mmCIF file of C-alpha atoms in Angstrom:
data_model
loop_
_atom_site.group_PDB
_atom_site.id
_atom_site.type_symbol
_atom_site.label_atom_id
_atom_site.label_comp_id
_atom_site.label_asym_id
_atom_site.label_seq_id
_atom_site.Cartn_x
_atom_site.Cartn_y
_atom_site.Cartn_z
ATOM 1 C CA MET A 30 0.024 -0.220 -0.120
ATOM 2 C CA ALA A 31 2.909 2.042 1.081
ATOM 3 C CA ARG A 32 4.218 1.371 -2.411
ATOM 4 C CA VAL A 33 1.671 2.273 -4.660
ATOM 5 C CA GLU A 34 1.466 5.270 -2.697
ATOM 6 C CA ARG A 35 4.695 6.388 -3.184
ATOM 7 C CA VAL A 36 4.965 5.570 -6.805
ATOM 8 C CA LYS A 37 1.278 7.950 -7.123
ATOM 9 C CA GLU A 38 3.225 10.500 -5.745
ATOM 10 C CA SER A 39 6.879 10.642 -7.460
ATOM 11 C CA ARG A 40 4.487 10.545 -10.108
ATOM 12 C CA PHE A 41 2.464 13.522 -9.618
ATOM 13 C CA GLY A 42 6.066 15.142 -8.854
ATOM 14 C CA SER A 43 7.111 14.429 -11.847
ATOM 15 C CA SER A 44 4.399 15.383 -14.163
ATOM 16 C CA LYS A 45 4.602 18.896 -11.825
ATOM 17 C CA ILE A 46 8.262 19.253 -12.936
ATOM 18 C CA SER A 47 7.204 18.963 -16.459
ATOM 19 C CA ARG A 48 4.126 21.229 -17.022
ATOM 20 C CA ARG A 49 6.376 23.424 -15.684
ATOM 21 C CA LYS A 50 9.244 22.893 -18.090
ATOM 22 C CA LEU A 51 6.879 23.007 -20.763
ATOM 23 C CA THR A 52 4.907 26.259 -19.907
ATOM 24 C CA ARG A 53 8.735 28.369 -19.680
ATOM 25 C CA HIS A 54 8.969 26.810 -23.004
ATOM 26 C CA THR A 55 5.498 27.855 -24.052
ATOM 27 C CA ILE A 56 6.826 31.478 -23.277
ATOM 28 C CA THR A 57 10.103 31.432 -24.100
ATOM 29 C CA LYS A 58 8.604 30.030 -27.957
ATOM 30 C CA SER A 59 6.151 32.545 -27.594
ATOM 31 C CA GLN A 60 8.431 35.302 -27.125
ATOM 32 C CA GLN A 61 10.626 33.910 -29.740
ATOM 33 C CA CYS A 62 8.025 34.490 -32.467
ATOM 34 C CA THR A 63 6.953 38.107 -31.430
ATOM 35 C CA VAL A 64 10.347 38.963 -31.428
ATOM 36 C CA ASP A 65 10.944 37.371 -35.181
ATOM 37 C CA PHE A 66 7.626 39.545 -36.141
ATOM 38 C CA ARG A 67 9.105 42.266 -34.804
ATOM 39 C CA THR A 68 12.080 42.272 -36.861
ATOM 40 C CA THR A 69 10.740 40.977 -39.831
ATOM 41 C CA ARG A 70 8.170 44.096 -39.592
ATOM 42 C CA GLU A 71 11.246 46.203 -39.440
ATOM 43 C CA LEU A 72 12.917 45.172 -42.630
ATOM 44 C CA GLY A 73 10.122 45.392 -44.654
ATOM 45 C CA ALA A 74 9.761 48.711 -43.320
ATOM 46 C CA GLN A 75 13.461 49.086 -44.614
ATOM 47 C CA THR A 76 12.981 47.406 -47.519
ATOM 48 C CA SER A 77 9.798 48.174 -49.191
ATOM 49 C CA PRO A 78 9.288 52.321 -49.517
ATOM 50 C CA ILE A 79 5.109 52.380 -48.536
#
């Protein structure tokens, strides 16, 4: 019984860690996308005079 509880606890802990990593990864990815969009927009404004 104690062993089953321990396994459940360890599984939950690992999922919590992975969730934290996943959120951090998504945040960095979204920031990178916004940066890319900003740079491409600036480049477009520089290259094509509208």
